[in-house]
């Protein structure tokens, strides 16, 4: 008894000697940029009482265990394959350590913030948010904010080039937002490829079919213009009747940047291209007040939704509308702070017990424009989705090996290839683009390459080294050969017939490819649910092992960018088309 008492007394003494009170710990830089990020310029000084929605991502105590578990439940050779976790099981693994909560509370108190009144914690306890005046944020983060303007879009953002935290907090806080994130989330939609409608679609029946890679008949028009029927023929879902639409199977489509799905356009699309689906609808879920204004039909939103329903009808489709960092042309005021749409959306979805088993997102930005700590934290949240049993698809990007100048923003201004995040996160499936049929070819804009932030995951160890050996010394120094390689897979991405504002437009981009691949995965889940099996969840370990023969290897095409001809599509995995395009019949035989 006495012994225990002395011991705990001793611990208290040690604790008080070594635990540095908040006000004694020196601020140290948490993240900074060497220069104003490319494309932005200083605009004005925001007012001190401007309110900031500050979000603080606390260290997730058992995140390594979560990732180990993710790999176990996603590895088709592991005994735990398919044993996905519940919301509470995931939250237990990502909850911060009690000591983290203690030091955070002490820090907030030292700034006069008492968490009972002012601070909201999410249900896992790994995010806190507080709405406080800019001047207070500046003192907490030992920094000065500025209003920056994007030179071409006029977008305004209240940000800082550097922020600091007391040194003892660095091991307890992953990220603080908004601070140094200047990413301009982009739609992966090639607007220059919006063509007038093609008259060949009315002549389909006059032209002989083309024979596809599995001997199937494909309408010759699909070589130039894509409809749901083309994708069903090419990827062989034609004739498959979904069986689990009323047994919980669902697909989620992500929308940002004020992209709104138009209900009348959806019905027009069905009339033209999927008559059996007339009357079907998409459920719209608003995240943080996201709208769905029927007077502004979005090309991206309509593309994503028309093609997921077009492929998966009658499976329920859910459209998430999250306010994003949309361009604002208003130079006279500071725009409202709607800063981190990925994390807002992730926190929303992860807070629900129930979620769709497939997600597709056609947005992204150059990896280097995301602070590394931010990218890692968001990636770990995609891992949480995977652990819950969701497959997460992202467009790989529309810039070939890199759009624009390809200069690094680390102060050295070197030229390097620029892969797109979130596709570079190993826990999502990055989808590149193809065009033409018989044979399909990788398309020039299909973004691919190697992450700088994320090392190559083990599931890529069989297929990526042979690609690098073929490449030899070509492009040495322009990319990180030890990085996570993208894309994982690909699908058609050119000439999609989309109804927008009552008219058919022809739209391209990896924006089209991701919903297409996600639609195929949804049908594979349908077949699994119908057999009483769990859904596929995090796909990559499966795709790179037993799933590989279920792809059509794409052998043609390259993806120019950064002043180079880019990589070549070639036998096996390549950095233009990944493992290739899906063959539903083949994949179903392998995974169901
Ligand atoms: C393709 O179409 C031709 C002509 O209609 C038909 O004879 C043939 O059986 C079809 N092939 C397949 C694999 O469906
Ligand atoms: C498809 O179009 C390409 C040109 O984009 C052409 O070279 C090819 O012959 C066409 N293939 C078929 C099967 O029509
Ligand atoms: C689809 O849902 C929206 C929103 O609930 C509704 O306004 C629209 O009329 C529905 N369309 C059909 C065809 O049911
Ligand atoms: C800019 O914002 C101000 C204040 O909210 C508003 O009065 C004005 O109409 C806006 N101007 C434009 C062009 O949107
Ligand atoms: C890099 O580019 C920026 C902006 O163009 C310039 O301000 C800076 O001096 C350059 N740095 C080097 C090392 O060339
Ligand atoms: C791509 O293929 C072309 C033609 O075979 C070849 O000249 C070029 O070196 C290849 N490029 C790369 C990066 O492999």
XYZ file of C-alpha atoms and ligand atoms in Angstrom:
676
model
C 0.000 0.000 0.000
C 2.653 2.421 1.139
C 4.796 1.307 -1.713
C 2.083 2.151 -4.246
C 1.533 5.522 -2.635
C 5.214 6.411 -2.771
C 5.390 5.238 -6.342
C 2.441 7.365 -7.429
C 3.840 10.325 -5.527
C 7.091 9.855 -7.385
C 5.227 9.709 -10.679
C 3.513 12.968 -9.831
C 6.830 14.596 -9.124
C 8.321 13.285 -12.340
C 5.200 14.448 -14.154
C 5.410 17.953 -12.778
C 9.101 18.222 -13.510
C 8.918 17.021 -17.095
C 5.500 18.144 -18.283
C 6.093 21.615 -19.579
C 3.172 23.952 -18.916
C 1.694 25.365 -22.096
C 2.873 28.895 -21.511
C 6.488 27.778 -21.118
C 6.789 25.787 -24.311
C 8.270 27.856 -27.159
C 6.275 28.073 -30.389
C 7.911 26.115 -33.208
C 6.915 26.142 -36.884
C 4.362 23.435 -37.699
C 4.152 24.093 -41.456
C 5.378 26.800 -43.794
C 5.797 27.556 -47.487
C 9.055 29.100 -48.752
C 7.154 31.428 -51.136
C 3.584 32.376 -51.903
C 2.232 29.278 -53.707
C 2.305 29.528 -57.511
C -0.703 31.346 -58.936
C -1.544 33.328 -55.782
C -0.740 36.890 -54.757
C -1.256 39.049 -51.698
C -4.552 40.898 -51.815
C -5.449 42.605 -48.535
C -5.299 42.430 -44.764
C -8.328 40.708 -43.233
C -9.951 42.409 -40.261
C -8.992 41.230 -36.768
C -12.561 40.316 -35.881
C -13.113 38.245 -39.037
C -14.459 34.922 -37.735
C -12.504 31.781 -38.576
C -13.880 28.249 -38.339
C -10.761 26.702 -36.921
C -10.455 22.925 -37.198
C -7.814 21.029 -35.278
C -7.010 17.424 -36.152
C -5.695 15.707 -33.039
C -3.194 12.855 -33.194
C -5.075 9.594 -33.769
C -3.664 7.347 -31.075
C -3.940 3.881 -32.688
C -3.913 4.849 -36.373
C -1.136 2.323 -37.148
C -3.334 -0.431 -35.765
C -6.233 0.846 -37.881
C -4.100 0.640 -41.034
C -2.842 -2.873 -40.128
C -6.447 -3.942 -39.626
C -7.450 -2.310 -42.926
C -4.878 -4.446 -44.759
C -6.038 -7.624 -42.997
C -9.716 -7.149 -43.856
C -8.841 -6.144 -47.449
C -6.369 -8.942 -48.255
C -8.232 -11.775 -49.993
C -5.679 -14.259 -48.624
C -6.160 -13.195 -44.985
C -8.499 -15.036 -42.627
C -10.110 -11.721 -41.648
C -10.936 -10.775 -45.277
C -14.261 -8.947 -45.431
C -14.590 -8.538 -41.643
C -15.080 -4.783 -41.830
C -15.245 -2.634 -38.722
C -18.207 -0.748 -37.288
C -18.203 3.000 -36.699
C -17.486 2.507 -32.999
C -14.626 0.085 -33.660
C -13.003 2.602 -36.012
C -13.601 5.486 -33.605
C -11.922 3.542 -30.807
C -8.780 3.212 -32.936
C -8.602 6.846 -34.036
C -9.557 8.448 -30.700
C -6.742 10.561 -29.244
C -4.867 9.432 -26.140
C -6.237 10.996 -22.914
C -2.949 12.865 -22.478
C -3.577 14.550 -25.843
C -6.975 15.765 -24.698
C -5.434 17.043 -21.479
C -2.698 19.133 -23.128
C -5.144 20.473 -25.728
C -7.572 21.603 -23.030
C -4.773 23.257 -21.081
C -3.638 25.086 -24.211
C -7.170 26.237 -25.065
C -7.701 27.422 -21.463
C -4.470 29.402 -21.601
C -6.074 31.315 -24.501
C -9.278 31.884 -22.580
C -11.169 29.181 -24.502
C -13.192 26.855 -22.321
C -14.175 23.859 -24.311
C -17.552 23.321 -22.638
C -18.909 26.493 -24.250
C -16.982 27.134 -27.387
C -15.473 23.936 -28.706
C -17.214 21.180 -30.674
C -15.677 17.687 -30.657
C -16.603 15.090 -33.275
C -17.812 11.699 -32.083
C -14.392 10.023 -32.418
C -12.869 12.926 -30.477
C -10.084 13.340 -33.047
C -11.329 16.666 -34.465
C -12.248 19.814 -32.647
C -13.735 22.900 -34.209
C -14.183 26.395 -32.875
C -15.366 29.652 -34.378
C -13.133 32.461 -33.161
C -11.905 35.877 -34.321
C -8.839 36.039 -36.524
C -6.827 37.942 -33.898
C -7.250 35.051 -31.443
C -6.222 32.494 -34.072
C -3.151 34.573 -34.865
C -2.072 34.588 -31.243
C -2.691 30.840 -30.805
C -0.688 30.015 -33.931
C 1.951 32.775 -33.573
C 1.284 34.010 -37.079
C -0.331 36.688 -39.245
C -3.003 35.831 -41.795
C -3.477 37.577 -45.092
C -6.142 37.581 -47.778
C -4.611 36.046 -50.907
C -6.072 36.234 -54.392
C -5.750 33.628 -57.104
C -4.461 35.457 -60.174
C -6.590 33.755 -62.796
C -9.817 32.884 -60.942
C -9.964 35.838 -58.517
C -10.638 33.323 -55.755
C -9.897 34.853 -52.344
C -8.585 32.909 -49.371
C -7.611 33.974 -45.869
C -4.427 31.999 -45.261
C -0.961 32.230 -43.817
C 2.398 31.133 -45.242
C 3.524 29.684 -41.912
C 2.094 28.743 -38.542
C 3.518 27.612 -35.231
C 2.397 25.668 -32.207
C 3.999 25.352 -28.786
C 6.628 22.656 -29.242
C 5.016 20.250 -26.770
C 1.824 20.223 -28.882
C 3.487 19.006 -32.089
C 3.153 15.364 -31.088
C -0.529 15.871 -30.195
C -1.806 17.833 -33.208
C -1.659 16.570 -36.802
C -3.041 19.650 -38.554
C -4.765 22.974 -38.043
C -7.048 24.353 -40.784
C -7.378 26.862 -42.362
C -3.700 27.745 -42.328
C -1.308 26.988 -45.182
C -3.510 24.998 -47.562
C -3.736 26.849 -50.883
C -4.948 23.943 -52.961
C -7.501 24.815 -55.577
C -9.575 21.715 -55.765
C -10.289 21.057 -59.437
C -12.911 19.131 -61.316
C -11.209 16.408 -63.336
C -13.219 17.276 -66.360
C -11.596 18.334 -69.595
C -13.782 21.240 -70.615
C -11.865 21.717 -73.840
C -13.241 18.329 -74.801
C -16.868 19.392 -74.591
C -17.920 18.848 -78.211
C -21.198 19.474 -79.991
C -23.426 16.386 -79.939
C -22.368 13.773 -82.436
C -24.947 12.898 -85.084
C -23.582 9.379 -85.355
C -25.584 8.372 -82.257
C -28.813 8.396 -84.241
C -27.255 6.115 -86.865
C -26.101 3.406 -84.458
C -28.146 0.686 -86.091
C -26.712 1.374 -89.565
C -23.102 0.572 -88.698
C -21.790 -2.935 -88.104
C -20.704 -3.807 -84.558
C -17.057 -4.007 -83.551
C -15.688 -7.051 -81.728
C -14.377 -6.298 -78.224
C -11.480 -7.948 -76.344
C -13.683 -10.766 -75.002
C -15.329 -11.392 -78.379
C -18.377 -9.275 -77.428
C -20.256 -7.043 -79.862
C -19.814 -3.305 -79.311
C -21.630 -0.607 -81.306
C -19.146 1.027 -83.659
C -20.285 4.491 -82.504
C -18.733 3.789 -79.087
C -15.359 4.456 -80.683
C -16.228 8.180 -80.522
C -19.261 8.700 -78.332
C -19.969 6.928 -75.064
C -23.422 6.079 -73.726
C -24.301 3.719 -70.852
C -24.960 1.004 -73.460
C -21.399 1.406 -74.775
C -19.940 0.900 -71.288
C -22.203 -2.093 -70.646
C -21.046 -3.685 -73.896
C -17.376 -2.818 -73.528
C -17.060 -3.783 -69.857
C -19.598 -6.627 -70.160
C -22.269 -5.703 -67.622
C -24.936 -6.016 -70.338
C -27.599 -8.457 -69.252
C -26.570 -8.447 -65.587
C -29.658 -7.861 -63.436
C -28.847 -6.280 -60.045
C -30.252 -8.371 -57.200
C -29.220 -6.462 -54.086
C -30.763 -3.050 -54.808
C -33.246 -3.614 -51.981
C -30.733 -5.424 -49.781
C -28.615 -2.444 -48.842
C -26.331 -2.063 -51.840
C -25.660 1.638 -52.622
C -23.233 3.969 -54.361
C -22.213 7.462 -53.183
C -21.240 10.254 -55.591
C -19.287 13.198 -54.253
C -19.977 16.756 -55.365
C -18.073 19.927 -54.478
C -17.580 23.409 -55.929
C -21.295 24.179 -56.299
C -21.847 21.353 -58.759
C -25.565 20.606 -58.747
C -27.355 17.566 -60.124
C -30.395 18.453 -62.210
C -33.416 16.157 -61.831
C -35.064 17.072 -65.151
C -31.788 16.391 -66.997
C -31.580 12.998 -65.315
C -35.005 12.030 -66.680
C -34.074 13.308 -70.163
C -30.891 11.236 -69.969
C -32.897 8.115 -69.078
C -35.316 8.752 -71.957
C -32.424 8.933 -74.400
C -29.996 6.373 -73.049
C -31.553 4.171 -70.354
C -35.337 4.056 -70.932
C -35.910 1.299 -68.368
C -34.709 3.713 -65.660
C -37.257 6.470 -66.382
C -38.644 7.677 -63.052
C -35.590 6.540 -61.090
C -34.024 9.173 -58.869
C -30.893 10.064 -56.912
C -31.053 10.871 -53.200
C -29.323 14.170 -52.435
C -27.580 14.525 -49.062
C -26.452 17.980 -47.989
C -23.184 18.185 -46.044
C -22.700 21.421 -44.055
C -25.469 23.212 -45.903
C -24.416 22.180 -49.426
C -27.080 23.165 -51.964
C -28.554 21.574 -55.050
C -29.834 24.537 -57.051
C -32.000 23.335 -59.963
C -31.349 26.515 -61.951
C -27.605 25.776 -62.281
C -27.151 22.248 -63.674
C -23.512 21.196 -63.267
C -21.699 19.397 -66.080
C -19.584 17.482 -63.564
C -22.496 16.640 -61.263
C -24.698 15.511 -64.146
C -21.890 13.469 -65.719
C -21.105 11.689 -62.440
C -24.725 10.962 -61.552
C -26.064 10.089 -65.008
C -23.325 7.504 -65.531
C -23.432 5.897 -62.083
C -27.224 5.443 -62.296
C -26.849 4.596 -65.988
C -24.670 1.637 -65.017
C -26.142 0.575 -61.669
C -29.922 1.121 -61.975
C -31.944 0.139 -59.882
C -29.248 0.372 -57.183
C -29.806 3.445 -54.930
C -27.490 6.349 -55.769
C -26.679 9.037 -53.189
C -25.300 12.436 -54.183
C -23.369 14.298 -51.471
C -23.277 18.051 -51.994
C -20.583 19.717 -49.893
C -19.848 23.445 -50.186
C -16.366 23.794 -51.637
C -13.796 26.475 -52.212
C -15.643 27.818 -55.228
C -14.151 30.727 -57.121
C -15.520 34.006 -55.891
C -15.283 37.100 -58.059
C -16.109 39.373 -55.147
C -13.034 41.436 -54.472
C -14.552 43.700 -51.870
C -15.114 41.248 -49.044
C -13.461 38.248 -47.557
C -15.203 35.111 -48.781
C -16.902 32.881 -46.252
C -14.529 30.288 -44.842
C -15.480 26.995 -46.407
C -12.124 25.547 -46.304
C -11.644 21.919 -46.348
C -14.343 20.157 -48.249
C -12.667 16.706 -48.255
C -12.352 16.698 -44.481
C -15.832 18.166 -43.954
C -17.237 15.411 -46.141
C -15.133 12.673 -44.520
C -16.170 13.725 -41.034
C -19.811 13.747 -42.137
C -19.746 10.275 -43.680
C -17.620 8.723 -40.933
C -20.004 10.001 -38.248
C -22.846 7.825 -39.590
C -23.308 4.145 -38.729
C -24.401 3.353 -42.209
C -22.800 4.374 -45.492
C -22.737 3.425 -49.181
C -20.180 0.709 -49.963
C -18.737 2.572 -52.982
C -17.758 6.223 -53.378
C -16.616 8.096 -56.460
C -15.005 11.544 -56.468
C -13.981 13.399 -59.624
C -12.004 16.179 -57.940
C -8.371 16.666 -56.940
C -5.313 18.897 -57.102
C -1.540 18.672 -57.568
C -0.161 16.725 -54.615
C 2.450 19.368 -53.774
C -0.235 22.022 -53.218
C -1.484 20.079 -50.189
C 0.665 20.476 -47.072
C 2.111 17.009 -46.450
C 0.658 16.707 -42.951
C -2.755 17.537 -44.389
C -2.449 14.922 -47.156
C -1.423 12.237 -44.669
C -4.291 13.035 -42.320
C -6.887 13.037 -45.123
C -5.408 9.781 -46.473
C -5.760 8.179 -43.042
C -9.413 9.185 -43.103
C -9.820 7.378 -46.439
C -8.281 4.371 -44.650
C -11.092 4.673 -42.095
C -13.644 4.484 -44.919
C -11.896 1.358 -46.219
C -11.896 -0.234 -42.773
C -15.655 0.381 -42.647
C -15.977 -1.634 -45.893
C -16.166 1.138 -48.491
C -14.379 1.205 -51.861
C -13.153 4.727 -52.596
C -12.542 5.784 -56.209
C -10.866 9.037 -57.288
C -10.119 10.408 -60.755
C -6.346 10.247 -61.320
C -6.309 13.731 -62.906
C -6.381 15.286 -66.363
C -2.852 16.654 -66.754
C -0.848 13.730 -68.200
C 2.337 13.561 -66.119
C 1.655 17.103 -64.927
C -0.322 20.147 -65.945
C 1.181 23.644 -66.123
C 4.782 24.505 -65.418
C 5.451 21.496 -63.156
C 7.735 23.613 -60.954
C 8.247 22.488 -57.390
C 7.009 24.825 -54.683
C 9.707 23.913 -52.158
C 11.730 27.013 -53.004
C 14.058 25.278 -55.501
C 11.771 25.709 -58.564
C 12.861 22.385 -60.112
C 10.653 20.763 -62.739
C 9.106 17.485 -61.607
C 6.076 15.456 -62.663
C 2.992 16.424 -60.662
C 0.698 13.588 -59.560
C -2.744 14.459 -58.208
C -3.981 14.003 -54.630
C -6.183 12.317 -53.295
C -5.532 9.714 -56.039
C -1.954 9.397 -54.684
C -3.273 8.206 -51.309
C -2.669 4.419 -51.280
C -6.043 3.781 -49.599
C -8.068 5.023 -52.566
C -8.304 3.550 -56.066
C -7.028 6.046 -58.651
C -8.803 5.796 -62.020
C -7.139 6.910 -65.279
C -8.766 7.335 -68.687
C -8.916 5.558 -72.047
C -10.664 6.181 -75.373
C -11.501 4.260 -78.545
C -12.545 0.612 -78.623
C -10.984 -2.428 -80.247
C -8.425 -1.587 -79.087
C -8.908 0.822 -76.194
C -6.015 3.251 -75.786
C -4.726 5.338 -72.920
C -5.710 8.959 -73.540
C -3.150 11.781 -73.422
C -4.614 13.603 -70.428
C -4.806 10.451 -68.248
C -2.789 11.526 -65.239
C -0.277 9.067 -63.874
C 3.018 8.892 -62.095
C 4.491 8.568 -58.638
C 3.666 10.202 -55.336
C 6.272 12.272 -53.530
C 4.449 12.045 -50.173
C 3.379 8.377 -50.050
C 5.846 5.486 -50.429
C 5.007 2.553 -52.673
C 2.527 0.271 -50.861
C 3.398 -3.425 -50.811
C 0.422 -4.338 -53.030
C 2.283 -2.619 -55.910
C 5.571 -4.478 -55.362
C 4.918 -7.090 -58.057
C 3.843 -4.830 -60.901
C 5.577 -1.454 -60.525
C 9.270 -2.545 -60.499
C 8.966 -4.223 -63.952
C 7.537 -0.936 -65.311
C 10.453 0.995 -63.782
C 12.968 -1.471 -65.258
C 11.500 -0.972 -68.734
C 11.770 2.783 -68.248
C 15.463 2.575 -67.325
C 17.027 5.992 -66.799
C 14.340 7.857 -68.765
C 13.004 10.787 -66.713
C 15.454 10.110 -63.850
C 15.089 12.969 -61.361
C 11.685 13.968 -62.677
C 9.737 11.607 -60.426
C 10.051 9.559 -57.240
C 10.468 5.892 -58.276
C 9.911 4.807 -54.643
C 6.500 6.497 -54.511
C 2.962 5.144 -54.575
C 2.196 4.721 -58.288
C -0.988 5.959 -59.988
C -3.381 5.195 -61.570
C -4.468 1.786 -60.280
C -6.971 1.107 -63.057
C -8.646 2.971 -65.910
C -11.892 3.269 -67.834
C -13.288 5.235 -70.782
C -12.921 8.996 -70.386
C -13.831 10.688 -73.641
C -17.011 11.530 -75.564
C -19.508 10.799 -72.743
C -23.000 11.902 -73.791
C -24.302 13.963 -70.868
C -27.574 15.901 -70.640
C -26.986 19.405 -69.248
C -29.746 22.020 -69.263
C -31.835 19.826 -71.565
C -29.110 19.444 -74.201
C -26.661 16.631 -74.869
C -23.024 17.563 -74.411
C -20.025 15.378 -75.098
C -17.786 15.441 -72.024
C -14.386 13.949 -71.256
C -11.916 13.599 -68.403
C -10.929 11.120 -65.718
C -14.087 12.631 -64.211
C -15.960 10.224 -66.463
C -13.666 7.276 -65.722
C -14.044 7.244 -61.943
C -17.875 7.019 -61.906
C -17.663 4.344 -64.615
C -15.280 2.172 -62.625
C -17.265 2.825 -59.429
C -20.395 1.631 -61.244
C -18.691 -1.666 -62.123
C -17.539 -2.118 -58.498
C -21.122 -1.480 -57.340
C -22.348 -4.303 -59.578
C -19.617 -6.609 -58.228
C -20.801 -5.765 -54.707
C -24.334 -6.511 -55.842
C -23.291 -9.996 -56.906
C -21.445 -10.526 -53.614
C -24.351 -9.329 -51.453
C -26.676 -11.609 -53.426
C -24.417 -14.526 -52.429
C -24.416 -13.445 -48.777
C -20.827 -12.195 -48.940
C -19.454 -8.927 -47.527
C -18.785 -6.078 -49.954
C -15.330 -5.588 -51.492
C -14.193 -2.658 -49.317
C -10.680 -1.262 -49.899
C -9.994 -2.650 -53.357
C -6.294 -2.307 -54.117
C -4.871 -5.429 -52.394
C -7.484 -7.476 -54.265
C -7.060 -5.749 -57.648
C -3.279 -6.234 -57.680
C -3.540 -9.935 -56.722
C -6.455 -12.185 -57.630
C -8.291 -9.382 -59.485
C -5.529 -8.748 -62.028
C -6.728 -11.229 -64.694
C -10.117 -9.456 -64.651
C -8.636 -6.454 -66.459
C -8.020 -5.779 -70.123
C -4.398 -4.667 -70.321
C -4.150 -1.421 -72.307
C -1.084 -1.387 -74.555
C -1.356 1.894 -76.443
C -1.161 5.578 -75.600
C 1.006 7.950 -73.577
C 0.361 10.877 -71.242
C 2.399 13.979 -72.183
C 3.028 16.783 -69.716
C 5.750 18.946 -68.118
C 7.311 19.341 -71.593
C 7.777 15.585 -72.089
C 5.891 12.873 -74.004
C 5.063 11.276 -70.621
C 4.902 7.560 -69.880
C 3.783 4.842 -72.286
C 0.945 2.427 -71.797
C 2.530 -1.027 -72.086
C 2.097 -4.698 -71.138
C 1.404 -5.052 -67.405
C 0.814 -2.114 -65.046
C 1.730 1.287 -66.494
C 1.533 4.904 -65.338
C -1.086 5.826 -67.973
C -3.767 3.134 -67.551
C -2.737 1.194 -64.419
C -3.764 -2.469 -64.532
C -6.142 -1.714 -67.418
C -9.919 -1.509 -67.865
C -12.440 -3.758 -66.096
C -14.071 -6.848 -67.553
C -17.120 -7.346 -65.344
C -17.687 -10.980 -66.323
C -14.047 -11.820 -65.639
C -13.929 -9.894 -62.352
C -17.186 -11.397 -61.124
C -15.828 -14.900 -61.705
C -12.730 -13.972 -59.675
C -14.286 -12.143 -56.737
C -17.763 -13.578 -56.202
C -22.556 -10.346 -82.475
O -23.518 -9.935 -83.404
C -23.662 -10.837 -84.522
C -24.599 -10.219 -85.551
O -25.786 -9.782 -84.963
C -24.186 -12.178 -83.986
O -24.270 -13.097 -85.032
C -23.193 -12.704 -82.954
O -23.682 -13.874 -82.355
C -22.943 -11.677 -81.863
N -21.857 -12.123 -81.005
C -21.944 -12.149 -79.674
C -20.743 -12.623 -78.922
O -22.943 -11.774 -79.080
C -11.615 4.495 -83.741
O -11.197 5.831 -83.975
C -9.830 5.955 -84.262
C -9.522 7.436 -84.390
O -9.779 8.057 -83.158
C -9.491 5.192 -85.539
O -8.113 5.259 -85.780
C -9.912 3.731 -85.356
O -9.729 3.045 -86.574
C -11.371 3.646 -84.967
N -11.670 2.264 -84.607
C -12.800 1.700 -84.941
C -12.976 0.307 -84.496
O -13.669 2.296 -85.580
C -36.249 13.382 -57.628
O -36.066 13.925 -56.331
C -36.183 15.327 -56.272
C -35.834 15.784 -54.870
O -36.517 15.059 -53.939
C -37.583 15.750 -56.711
O -37.676 17.160 -56.714
C -37.853 15.206 -58.113
O -39.164 15.520 -58.507
C -37.635 13.718 -58.131
N -37.796 13.224 -59.498
C -38.533 12.141 -59.794
C -38.634 11.756 -61.225
O -39.092 11.475 -58.934
C -19.812 41.519 -53.002
O -20.149 41.358 -51.642
C -20.898 42.444 -51.107
C -21.057 42.224 -49.614
O -21.491 40.920 -49.342
C -22.226 42.519 -51.848
O -22.969 43.610 -51.388
C -21.979 42.693 -53.346
O -23.184 42.642 -54.052
C -21.057 41.581 -53.849
N -20.686 41.834 -55.241
C -20.728 40.888 -56.171
C -20.285 41.315 -57.533
O -21.079 39.738 -55.951
C 11.262 30.507 -57.594
O 10.161 31.161 -58.183
C 9.629 32.201 -57.388
C 8.343 32.710 -58.028
O 8.393 32.581 -59.410
C 10.688 33.284 -57.209
O 10.151 34.310 -56.390
C 11.896 32.664 -56.534
O 12.927 33.615 -56.435
C 12.396 31.467 -57.331
N 13.439 30.793 -56.562
C 14.555 30.323 -57.124
C 15.494 29.603 -56.216
O 14.798 30.462 -58.320
C 7.506 5.292 -75.497
O 7.457 4.570 -76.717
C 8.141 5.238 -77.764
C 7.873 4.471 -79.052
O 8.144 3.122 -78.893
C 9.634 5.299 -77.424
O 10.332 5.963 -78.442
C 9.782 6.064 -76.113
O 11.109 6.051 -75.704
C 8.921 5.453 -75.015
N 8.945 6.344 -73.864
C 9.025 5.915 -72.611
C 9.030 6.972 -71.551
O 9.063 4.747 -72.297
